[in-house]
Coordinates of C-alpha atoms in Angstrom, one line a residue:
X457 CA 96.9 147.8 106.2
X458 CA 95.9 144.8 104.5
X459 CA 96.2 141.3 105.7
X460 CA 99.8 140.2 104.4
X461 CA 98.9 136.4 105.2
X462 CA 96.6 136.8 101.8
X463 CA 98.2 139.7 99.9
X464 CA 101.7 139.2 100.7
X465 CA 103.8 139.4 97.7
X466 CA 104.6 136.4 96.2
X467 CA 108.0 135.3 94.2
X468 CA 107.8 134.6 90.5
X469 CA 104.7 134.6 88.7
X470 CA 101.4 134.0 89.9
X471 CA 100.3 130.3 90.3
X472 CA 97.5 129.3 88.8
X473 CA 94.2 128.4 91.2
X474 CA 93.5 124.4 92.2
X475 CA 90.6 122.8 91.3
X476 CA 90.3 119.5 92.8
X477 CA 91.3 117.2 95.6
X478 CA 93.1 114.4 95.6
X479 CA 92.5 111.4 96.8
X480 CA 93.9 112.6 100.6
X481 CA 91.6 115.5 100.4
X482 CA 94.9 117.7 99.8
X483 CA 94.7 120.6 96.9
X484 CA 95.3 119.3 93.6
X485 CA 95.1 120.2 89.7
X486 CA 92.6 118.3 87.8
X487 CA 93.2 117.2 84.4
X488 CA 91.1 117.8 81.4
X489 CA 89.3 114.9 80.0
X490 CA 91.5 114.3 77.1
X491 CA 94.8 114.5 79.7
X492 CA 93.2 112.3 82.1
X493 CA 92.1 109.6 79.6
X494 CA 95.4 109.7 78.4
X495 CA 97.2 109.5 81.6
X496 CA 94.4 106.2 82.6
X497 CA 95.0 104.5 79.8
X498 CA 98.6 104.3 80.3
X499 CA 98.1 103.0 83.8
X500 CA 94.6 101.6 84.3
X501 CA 95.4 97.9 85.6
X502 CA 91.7 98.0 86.9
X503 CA 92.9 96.4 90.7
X504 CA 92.4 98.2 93.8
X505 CA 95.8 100.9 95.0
X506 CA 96.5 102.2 97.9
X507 CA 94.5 105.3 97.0
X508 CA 92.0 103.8 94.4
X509 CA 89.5 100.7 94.1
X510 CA 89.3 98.9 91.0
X511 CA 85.5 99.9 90.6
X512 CA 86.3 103.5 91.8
X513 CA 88.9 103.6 88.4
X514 CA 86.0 102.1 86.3
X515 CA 83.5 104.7 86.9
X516 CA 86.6 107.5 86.3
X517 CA 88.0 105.8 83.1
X518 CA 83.8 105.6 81.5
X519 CA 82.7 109.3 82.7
X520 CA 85.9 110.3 80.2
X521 CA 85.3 108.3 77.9
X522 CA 81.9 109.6 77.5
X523 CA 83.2 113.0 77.7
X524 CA 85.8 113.0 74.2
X525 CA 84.6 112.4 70.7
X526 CA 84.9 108.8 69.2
X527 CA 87.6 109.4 67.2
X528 CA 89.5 110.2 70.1
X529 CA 88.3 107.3 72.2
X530 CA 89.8 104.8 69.1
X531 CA 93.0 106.3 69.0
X532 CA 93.4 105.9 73.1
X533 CA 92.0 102.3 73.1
X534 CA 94.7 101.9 70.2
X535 CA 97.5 103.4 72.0
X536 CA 96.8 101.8 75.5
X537 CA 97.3 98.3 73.4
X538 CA 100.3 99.0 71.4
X539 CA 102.1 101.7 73.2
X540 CA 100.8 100.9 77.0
X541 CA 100.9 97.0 76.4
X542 CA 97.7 97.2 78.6
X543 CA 94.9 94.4 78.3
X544 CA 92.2 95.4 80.6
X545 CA 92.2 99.3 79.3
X546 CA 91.7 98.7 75.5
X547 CA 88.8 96.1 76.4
X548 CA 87.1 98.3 77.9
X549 CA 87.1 101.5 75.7
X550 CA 87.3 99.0 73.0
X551 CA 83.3 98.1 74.5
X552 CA 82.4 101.6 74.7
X553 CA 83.0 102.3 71.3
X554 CA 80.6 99.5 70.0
X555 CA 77.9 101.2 71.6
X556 CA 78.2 104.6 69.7
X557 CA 77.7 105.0 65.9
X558 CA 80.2 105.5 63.5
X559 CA 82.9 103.5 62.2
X560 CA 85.5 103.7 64.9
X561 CA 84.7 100.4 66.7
X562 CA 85.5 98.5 62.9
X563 CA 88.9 100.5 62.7
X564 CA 89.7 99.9 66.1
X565 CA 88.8 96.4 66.7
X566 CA 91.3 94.7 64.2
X567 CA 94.1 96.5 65.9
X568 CA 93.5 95.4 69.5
X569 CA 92.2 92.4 69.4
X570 CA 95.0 90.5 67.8
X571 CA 94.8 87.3 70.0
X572 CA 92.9 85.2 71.7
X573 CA 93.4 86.7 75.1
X574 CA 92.1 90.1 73.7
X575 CA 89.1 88.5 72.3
X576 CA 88.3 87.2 75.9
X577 CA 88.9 90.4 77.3
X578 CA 86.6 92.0 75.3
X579 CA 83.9 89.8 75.3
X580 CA 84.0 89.5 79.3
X581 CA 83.9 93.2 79.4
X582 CA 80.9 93.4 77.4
X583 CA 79.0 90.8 79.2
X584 CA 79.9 92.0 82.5
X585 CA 77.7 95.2 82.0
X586 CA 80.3 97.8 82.4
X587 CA 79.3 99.9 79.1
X588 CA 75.5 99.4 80.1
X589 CA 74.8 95.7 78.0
X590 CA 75.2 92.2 78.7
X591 CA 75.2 90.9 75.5
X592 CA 77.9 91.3 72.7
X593 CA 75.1 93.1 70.0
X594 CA 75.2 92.3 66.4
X595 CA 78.2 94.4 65.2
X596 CA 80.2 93.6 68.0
X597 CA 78.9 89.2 67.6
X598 CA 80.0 89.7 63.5
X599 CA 83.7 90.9 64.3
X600 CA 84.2 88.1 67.4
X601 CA 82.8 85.4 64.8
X602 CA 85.6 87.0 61.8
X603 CA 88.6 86.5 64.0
X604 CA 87.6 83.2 64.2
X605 CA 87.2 82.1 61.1
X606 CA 90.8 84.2 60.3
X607 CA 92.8 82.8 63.1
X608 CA 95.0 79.6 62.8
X609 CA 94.7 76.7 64.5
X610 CA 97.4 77.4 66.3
X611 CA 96.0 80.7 67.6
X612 CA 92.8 79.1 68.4
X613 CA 94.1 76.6 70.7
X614 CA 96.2 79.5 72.4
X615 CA 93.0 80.9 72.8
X616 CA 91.9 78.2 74.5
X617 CA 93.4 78.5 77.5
X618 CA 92.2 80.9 80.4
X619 CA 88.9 81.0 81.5
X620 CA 85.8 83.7 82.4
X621 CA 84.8 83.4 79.9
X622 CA 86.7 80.2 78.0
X623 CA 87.1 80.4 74.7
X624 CA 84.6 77.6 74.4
X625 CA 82.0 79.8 76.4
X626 CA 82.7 82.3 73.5
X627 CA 81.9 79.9 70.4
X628 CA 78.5 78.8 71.8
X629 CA 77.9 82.9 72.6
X630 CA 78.3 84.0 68.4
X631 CA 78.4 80.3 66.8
X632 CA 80.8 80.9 64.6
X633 CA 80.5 79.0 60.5
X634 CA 83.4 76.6 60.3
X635 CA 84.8 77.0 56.4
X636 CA 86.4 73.4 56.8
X637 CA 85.9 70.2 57.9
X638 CA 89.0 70.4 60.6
X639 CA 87.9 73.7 62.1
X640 CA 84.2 72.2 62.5
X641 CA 85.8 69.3 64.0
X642 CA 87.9 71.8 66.2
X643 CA 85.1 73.6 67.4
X644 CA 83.7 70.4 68.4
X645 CA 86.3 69.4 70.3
X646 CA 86.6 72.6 72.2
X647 CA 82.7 72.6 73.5
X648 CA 82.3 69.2 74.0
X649 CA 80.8 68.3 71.3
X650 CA 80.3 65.0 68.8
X651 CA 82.8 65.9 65.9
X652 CA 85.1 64.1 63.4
X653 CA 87.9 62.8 65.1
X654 CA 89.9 62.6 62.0
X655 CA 89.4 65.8 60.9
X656 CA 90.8 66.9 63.8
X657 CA 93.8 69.5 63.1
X658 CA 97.4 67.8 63.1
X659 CA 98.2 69.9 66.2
X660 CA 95.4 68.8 68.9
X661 CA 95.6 64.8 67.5
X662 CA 99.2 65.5 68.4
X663 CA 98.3 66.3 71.8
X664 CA 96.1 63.6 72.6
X665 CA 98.0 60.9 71.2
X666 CA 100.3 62.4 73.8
X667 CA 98.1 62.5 76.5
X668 CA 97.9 58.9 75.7
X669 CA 101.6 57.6 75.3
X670 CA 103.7 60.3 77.2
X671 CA 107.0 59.2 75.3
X672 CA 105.7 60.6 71.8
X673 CA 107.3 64.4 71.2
X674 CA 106.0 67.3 73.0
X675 CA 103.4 68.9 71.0
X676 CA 103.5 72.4 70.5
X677 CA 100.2 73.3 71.9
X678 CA 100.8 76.4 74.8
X679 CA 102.7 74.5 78.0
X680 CA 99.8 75.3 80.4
X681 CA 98.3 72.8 78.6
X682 CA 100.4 70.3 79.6
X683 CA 101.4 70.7 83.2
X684 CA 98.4 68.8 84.8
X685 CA 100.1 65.9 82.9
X686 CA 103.1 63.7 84.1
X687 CA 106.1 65.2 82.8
X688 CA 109.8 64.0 82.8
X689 CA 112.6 66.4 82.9
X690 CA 113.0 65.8 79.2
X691 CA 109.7 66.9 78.5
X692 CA 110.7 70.1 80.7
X693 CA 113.6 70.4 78.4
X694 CA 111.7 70.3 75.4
X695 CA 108.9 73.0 76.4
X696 CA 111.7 75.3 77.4
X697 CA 113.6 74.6 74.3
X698 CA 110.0 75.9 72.5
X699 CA 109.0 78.6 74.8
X700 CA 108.6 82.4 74.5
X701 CA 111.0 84.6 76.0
X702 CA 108.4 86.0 78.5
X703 CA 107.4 82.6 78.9
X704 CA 111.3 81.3 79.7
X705 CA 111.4 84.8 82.3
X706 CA 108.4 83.8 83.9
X707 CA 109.2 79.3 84.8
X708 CA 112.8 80.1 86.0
X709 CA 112.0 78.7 89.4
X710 CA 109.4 75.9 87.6
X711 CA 112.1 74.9 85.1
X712 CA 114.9 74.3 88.2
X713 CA 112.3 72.5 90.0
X714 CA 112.0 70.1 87.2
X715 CA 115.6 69.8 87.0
X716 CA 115.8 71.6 83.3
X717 CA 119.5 73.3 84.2
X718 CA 120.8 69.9 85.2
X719 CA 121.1 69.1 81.6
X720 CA 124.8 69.4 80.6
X721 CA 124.4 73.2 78.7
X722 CA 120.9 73.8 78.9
X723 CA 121.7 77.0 81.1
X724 CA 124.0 78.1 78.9
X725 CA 121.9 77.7 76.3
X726 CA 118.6 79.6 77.8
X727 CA 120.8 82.5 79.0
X728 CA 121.7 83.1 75.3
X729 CA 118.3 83.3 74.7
X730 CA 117.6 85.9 77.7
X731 CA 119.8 88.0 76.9
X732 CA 119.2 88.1 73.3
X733 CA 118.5 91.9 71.8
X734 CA 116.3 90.9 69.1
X735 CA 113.9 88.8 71.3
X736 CA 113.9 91.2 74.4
X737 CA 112.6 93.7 72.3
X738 CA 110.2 91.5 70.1
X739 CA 109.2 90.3 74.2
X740 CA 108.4 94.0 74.6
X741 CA 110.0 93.2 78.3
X742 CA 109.1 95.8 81.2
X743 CA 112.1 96.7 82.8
X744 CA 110.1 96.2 86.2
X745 CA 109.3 92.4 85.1
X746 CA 112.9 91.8 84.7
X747 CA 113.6 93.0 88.0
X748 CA 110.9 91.0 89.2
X749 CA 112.0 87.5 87.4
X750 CA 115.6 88.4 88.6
X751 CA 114.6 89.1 92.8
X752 CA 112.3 86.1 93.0
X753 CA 114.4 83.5 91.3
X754 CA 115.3 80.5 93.4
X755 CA 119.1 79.6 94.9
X756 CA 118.7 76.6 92.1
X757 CA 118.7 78.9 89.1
X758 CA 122.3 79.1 87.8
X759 CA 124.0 82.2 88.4
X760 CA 124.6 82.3 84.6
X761 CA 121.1 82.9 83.9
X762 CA 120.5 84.9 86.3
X763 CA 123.5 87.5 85.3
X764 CA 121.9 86.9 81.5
X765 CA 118.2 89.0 83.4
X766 CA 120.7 91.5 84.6
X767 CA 122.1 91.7 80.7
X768 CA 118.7 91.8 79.5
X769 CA 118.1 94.8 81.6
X770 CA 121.0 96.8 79.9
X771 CA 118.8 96.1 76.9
X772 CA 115.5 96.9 78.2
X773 CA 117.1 100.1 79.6
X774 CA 119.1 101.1 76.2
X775 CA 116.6 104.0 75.6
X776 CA 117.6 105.4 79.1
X777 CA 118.7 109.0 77.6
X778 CA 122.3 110.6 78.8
X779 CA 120.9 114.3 78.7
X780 CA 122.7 117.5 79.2
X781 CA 122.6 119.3 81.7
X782 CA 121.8 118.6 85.3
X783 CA 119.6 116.7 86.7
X784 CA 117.5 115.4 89.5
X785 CA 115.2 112.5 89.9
X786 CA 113.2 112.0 93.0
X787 CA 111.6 108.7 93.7
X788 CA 108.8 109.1 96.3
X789 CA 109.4 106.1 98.9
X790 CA 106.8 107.1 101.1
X791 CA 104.1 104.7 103.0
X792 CA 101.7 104.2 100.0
X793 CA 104.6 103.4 97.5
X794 CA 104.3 99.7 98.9
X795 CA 101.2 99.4 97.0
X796 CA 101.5 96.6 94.2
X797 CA 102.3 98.3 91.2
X798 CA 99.4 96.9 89.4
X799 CA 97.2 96.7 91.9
X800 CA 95.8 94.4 94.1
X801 CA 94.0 91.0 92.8
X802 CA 92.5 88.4 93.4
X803 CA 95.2 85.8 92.8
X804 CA 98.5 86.7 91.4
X805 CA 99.3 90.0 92.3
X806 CA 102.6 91.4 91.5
X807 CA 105.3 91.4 93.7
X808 CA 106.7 94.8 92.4
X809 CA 105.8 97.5 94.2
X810 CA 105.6 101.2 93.6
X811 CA 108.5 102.0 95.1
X812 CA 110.4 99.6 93.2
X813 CA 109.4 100.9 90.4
X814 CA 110.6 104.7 91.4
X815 CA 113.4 103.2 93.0
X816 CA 114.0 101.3 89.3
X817 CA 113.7 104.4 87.4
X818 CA 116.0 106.3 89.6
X819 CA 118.7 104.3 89.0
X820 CA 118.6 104.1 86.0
X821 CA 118.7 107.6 85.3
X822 CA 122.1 107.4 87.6
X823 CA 123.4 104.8 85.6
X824 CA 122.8 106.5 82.0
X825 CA 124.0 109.9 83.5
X826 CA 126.8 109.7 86.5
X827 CA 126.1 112.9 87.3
X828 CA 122.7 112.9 88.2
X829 CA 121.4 113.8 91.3
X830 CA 118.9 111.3 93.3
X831 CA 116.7 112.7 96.3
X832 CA 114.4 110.0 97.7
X833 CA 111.4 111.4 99.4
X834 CA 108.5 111.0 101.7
X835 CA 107.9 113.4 104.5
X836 CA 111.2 114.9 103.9
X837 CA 114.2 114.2 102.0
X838 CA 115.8 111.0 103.0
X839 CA 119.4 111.2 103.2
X840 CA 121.4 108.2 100.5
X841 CA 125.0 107.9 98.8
X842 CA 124.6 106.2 95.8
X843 CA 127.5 104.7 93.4
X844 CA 126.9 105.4 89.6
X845 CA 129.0 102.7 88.6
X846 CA 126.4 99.9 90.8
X847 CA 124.4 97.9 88.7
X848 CA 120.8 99.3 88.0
X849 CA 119.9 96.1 90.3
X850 CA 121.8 97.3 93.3
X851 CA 120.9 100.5 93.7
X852 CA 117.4 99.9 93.0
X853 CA 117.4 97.9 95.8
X854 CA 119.5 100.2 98.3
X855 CA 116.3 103.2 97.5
X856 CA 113.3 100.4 97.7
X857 CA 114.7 99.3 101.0
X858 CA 113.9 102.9 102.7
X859 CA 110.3 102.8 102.7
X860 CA 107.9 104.6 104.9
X861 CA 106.4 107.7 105.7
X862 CA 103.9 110.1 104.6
X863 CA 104.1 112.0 101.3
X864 CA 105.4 115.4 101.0
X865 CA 106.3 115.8 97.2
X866 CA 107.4 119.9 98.0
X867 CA 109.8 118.7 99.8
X868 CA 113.2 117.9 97.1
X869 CA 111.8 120.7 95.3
X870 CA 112.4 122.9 98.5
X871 CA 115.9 121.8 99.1
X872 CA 116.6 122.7 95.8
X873 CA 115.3 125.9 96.4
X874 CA 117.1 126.6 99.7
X875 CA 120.1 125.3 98.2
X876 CA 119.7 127.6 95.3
X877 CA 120.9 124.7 93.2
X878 CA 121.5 124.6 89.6
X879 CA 119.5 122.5 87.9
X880 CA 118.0 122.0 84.3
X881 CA 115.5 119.0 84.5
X882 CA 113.6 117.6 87.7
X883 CA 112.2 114.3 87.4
X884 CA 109.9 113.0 89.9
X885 CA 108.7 109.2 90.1
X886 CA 105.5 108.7 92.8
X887 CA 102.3 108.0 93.1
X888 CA 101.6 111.8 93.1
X889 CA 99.0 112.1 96.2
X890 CA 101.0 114.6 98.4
X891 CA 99.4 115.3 101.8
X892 CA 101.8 116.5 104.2
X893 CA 102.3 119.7 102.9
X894 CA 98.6 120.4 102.0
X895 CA 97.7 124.1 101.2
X896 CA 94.9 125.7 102.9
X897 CA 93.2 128.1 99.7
X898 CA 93.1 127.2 96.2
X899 CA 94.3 130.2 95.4
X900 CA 97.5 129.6 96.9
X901 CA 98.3 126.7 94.3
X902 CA 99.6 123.8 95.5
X903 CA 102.5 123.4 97.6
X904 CA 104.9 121.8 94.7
X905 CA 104.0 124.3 92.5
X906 CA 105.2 126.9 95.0
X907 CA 108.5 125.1 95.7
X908 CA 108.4 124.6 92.2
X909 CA 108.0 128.6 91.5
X910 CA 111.4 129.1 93.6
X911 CA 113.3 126.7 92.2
X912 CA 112.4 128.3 89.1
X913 CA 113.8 131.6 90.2
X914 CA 117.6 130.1 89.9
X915 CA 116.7 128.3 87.4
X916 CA 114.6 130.2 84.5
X917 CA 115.4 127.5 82.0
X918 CA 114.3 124.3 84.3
X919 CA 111.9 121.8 83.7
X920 CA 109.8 119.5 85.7
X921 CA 108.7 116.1 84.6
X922 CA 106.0 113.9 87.0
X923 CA 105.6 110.7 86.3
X924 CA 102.6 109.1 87.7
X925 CA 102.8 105.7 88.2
X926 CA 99.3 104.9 89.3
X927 CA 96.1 105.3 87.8
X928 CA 94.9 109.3 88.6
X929 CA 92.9 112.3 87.4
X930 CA 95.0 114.9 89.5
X931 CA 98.5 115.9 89.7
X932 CA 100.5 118.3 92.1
X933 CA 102.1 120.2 89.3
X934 CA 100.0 122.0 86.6
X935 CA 101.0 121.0 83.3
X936 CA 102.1 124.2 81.5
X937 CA 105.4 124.7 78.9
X938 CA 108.0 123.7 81.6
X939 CA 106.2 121.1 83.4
X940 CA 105.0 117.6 82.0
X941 CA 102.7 115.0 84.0
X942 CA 104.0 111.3 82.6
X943 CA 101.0 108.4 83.3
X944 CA 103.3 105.1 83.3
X945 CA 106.1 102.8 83.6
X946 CA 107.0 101.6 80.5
X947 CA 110.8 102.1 78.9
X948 CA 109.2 104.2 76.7
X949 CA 108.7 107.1 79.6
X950 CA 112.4 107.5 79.5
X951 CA 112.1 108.8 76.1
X952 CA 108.8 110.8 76.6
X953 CA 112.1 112.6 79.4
X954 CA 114.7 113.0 76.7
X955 CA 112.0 114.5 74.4
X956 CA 110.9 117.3 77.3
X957 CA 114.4 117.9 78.0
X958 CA 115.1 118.5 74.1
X959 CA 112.2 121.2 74.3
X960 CA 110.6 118.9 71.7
X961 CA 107.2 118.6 73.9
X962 CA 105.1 120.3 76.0
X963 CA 102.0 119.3 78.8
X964 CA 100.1 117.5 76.9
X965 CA 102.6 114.9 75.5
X966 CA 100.3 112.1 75.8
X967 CA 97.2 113.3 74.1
X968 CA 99.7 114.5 71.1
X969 CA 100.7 111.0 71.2
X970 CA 97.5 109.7 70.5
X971 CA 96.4 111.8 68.1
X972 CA 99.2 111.1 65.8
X973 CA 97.6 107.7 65.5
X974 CA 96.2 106.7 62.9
X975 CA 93.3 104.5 63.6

């Protein structure tokens, strides 16, 4: 007879064979180099995860990126800029793309690098090395030097702040030709060297003159500039008056310190501006970064701006889609989702973690449809009672506080199957590096594809979406027809959902993304 631990008939159709590892040395499905790309470039922060070091993601993102065609590389660098709102990513492929021939880099460039804090990031990532030079090259010099003869003077002395390299460093690297007598006077100034004072733009003799007598009006030069100076409350109240809207979200604590909401209506007034639709979306807000502004602010912001961030939210979270059907989401609140979201730096690294992030997402599924089911996981399913009608806030923070454990993500996908539940769309939200219920043969599949072959049984019609909030090149579920692997944690993923659940896309939702722009 044969050997029924390998030939023993198995339920549904055949899985397909792994390929890879992941990072816990568990079977996994690799992506191809389009799909991983894809995936990278809508989570590549470049910091060191739980799973992954920051030069460990480098070498991953440049051996794709060697491995699709130009035209391809554009398009991602493109969509990791304007659809991932990533920084580091777009550099980066943005440098690859100046080394190979062809017109890609031109057509790409102009769309990226559409401030100052682009051009920096590009030009540190070429001089670090990374794409195999240390100097910016001709082509690459000739479009740094056009976007500074194009941009304002306003946009220039944004540019100025931030350093490694400073925009100064940058102007003495490509020496760009000033086409006036105020921008060779403002270049001047920047490096530190002799130029015409009076030809000095209106905006930086502004800002010495105030330097100089503190009671002249604030000028409109980026606040950072002016914080290493003596300022009154008043002058608080006039960069806040001025500010951005991420730039309000991020100095709640700053502006209380200064005592900005002890002005008679001044809280009333910023709130307006928080929870303005027109400027949350221009923002281009992260739901996460509200949540983040809102958990960190101080007992001395006002509760009315603090209710206007949980407004704000509702806005950030309007795409949230009520779909038919039922549903389960499954936030992964194992150990290693208490990695920072982004990573871990230097200096400044995000408070948000991974788990609030699945934990964010989760609720807001609930919220948008009452009916939803949530099943919190890490070695097994972890047992909560959650109340639709809670704010997104609250119950966020009722599945972040679980925590611990190690990952099993088989494990909803089994009590669905025991349960022989009904359902029509599975959501999962983790960092996708199962372990605990490792598989011993590739052949076998992986053990979320067999739970997910069960489930399937009841459930012909059912589809699985995976969203992978760190940077990866594996996944536990193969993509195929009903099953999509997300990279991300934008708003826009909740869409990318409504769009799988409308039969609208199929596994490779990201690269058809990308090629559908037009670089």
């Amino acid at each position: 007879m044969a050997n029924k631990s390998v030939f023993a008939t198995m339920a549904g159709k055949l899985l397909p064979r792994t390929d890879t590892r992941n990072h816990e040395g568990a079977q996994a499905y690799s992506l191809s180099p389009r799909q991983a790309l894809a995936q990278l470039a809508a989570t590549g922060t470049f910091n060191a995860t739980f799973y992954a070091g920051a030069r460990e993601q480098l070498t991953e993102v440049l051996e794709l990126a060697w491995q699709v065609e130009p035209e391809f590389l554009a398009k991602t660098a493109v969509f990791a800029f304007e659809r991932g709102y990533m920084k580091d990513m777009p550099a980066l492929l943005l440098a690859v793309l100046s080394c190979l021939h062809g017109d890609e880099f031109g057509r790409a460039f102009p769309r990226i690098v559409r401030n100052g804090r682009m051009l920096r990031n590009f030009v540190q990532v070429m001089r670090s090395g990374a794409t195999g030079r240390k100097s910016l090259g001709t082509r690459p010099k000739r479009f740094v030097q056009a976007w500074l003869e194009q941009a304002s003077d306003v946009e220039i002395m944004r540019a100025a702040v931030g350093n490694e390299p400073s925009l100064a460093d940058v102007i003495k690297m490509v020496h760009p030709k000033p086409t006036s007598a105020a921008r060779a006077a403002l270049y001047g100034y920047l490096i530190g060297k002799p130029h015409d004072v009076l030809a000095l733009p209106e905006l930086v003799k502004a800002f010495e003159a105030f330097k100089r007598d503190p009671s002249l009006p604030v000028p409109a030069v980026p606040f950072q500039m002016l914080t290493a100076l003596p300022l009154t409350r008043e002058h608080w109240v006039a960069i806040a008056e001025t500010a951005g809207w991420q730039m309000l979200r991020q100095n709640l604590n700053s502006f209380a310190r200064n005592g900005v909401f002890e002005v008679e209506g001044f809280a009333e007034r910023l709130a307006r501006r928080l929870r303005n639709p027109d400027e949350i979306r221009r923002a281009r807000v992260f739901p996460y970064q509200l949540m983040v502004a809102f958990t960190t602010a101080d007992a001395a912001v006002p509760k009315v701006v603090k209710e206007a961030l949980q407004d704000a939210m509702d806005v950030a979270l309007a795409n949230v889609p009520a779909i038919d059907g039922r549903i389960v989401v499954c936030p992964d609140v194992s150990g290693s989702m208490s990695s920072p979201v982004t990573g871990h730096r230097q200096s400044a690294t995000s408070k948000v973690r991974c788990i609030d992030v699945a934990a964010l997402v989760a609720a807001a599924f609930l919220r948008a449809n009452r009916t939803a089911r949530v099943l919190p996981f890490e070695q097994a399913v972890v047992e909560i009672d959650l109340n639709p009608r809670d704010a997104v806030m609250t119950n966020a923070a009722r599945l972040a506080a679980i925590g611990g454990g190690g990952t099993n993500c088989s494990a909803p996908l089994e009590r669905l199957a025991q349960e022989q539940a009904k359902v029509d769309l599975v959501v999962f939200v983790s960092d996708n590096q199962s372990w605990v219920d490792a598989t011993a043969h590739a052949h076998q599949g992986t053990a979320t594809m067999q739970a997910w072959n069960k489930v399937k049984l009841s459930n012909p019609q059912a589809k699985l979406v995976c969203i992978d909030i760190q940077p990866t090149t594996t996944t536990q579920a193969k993509g195929q027809a009903d099953i999509l692997n997300v990279g991300g944690f934008s708003d826009q993923v909740f869409e990318v959902i409504a769009t799988m659940a409308r039969a609208e896309t199929g596994a490779d939702h990201w690269v058809e993304q990308i090629e559908a722009i037009t670089v």
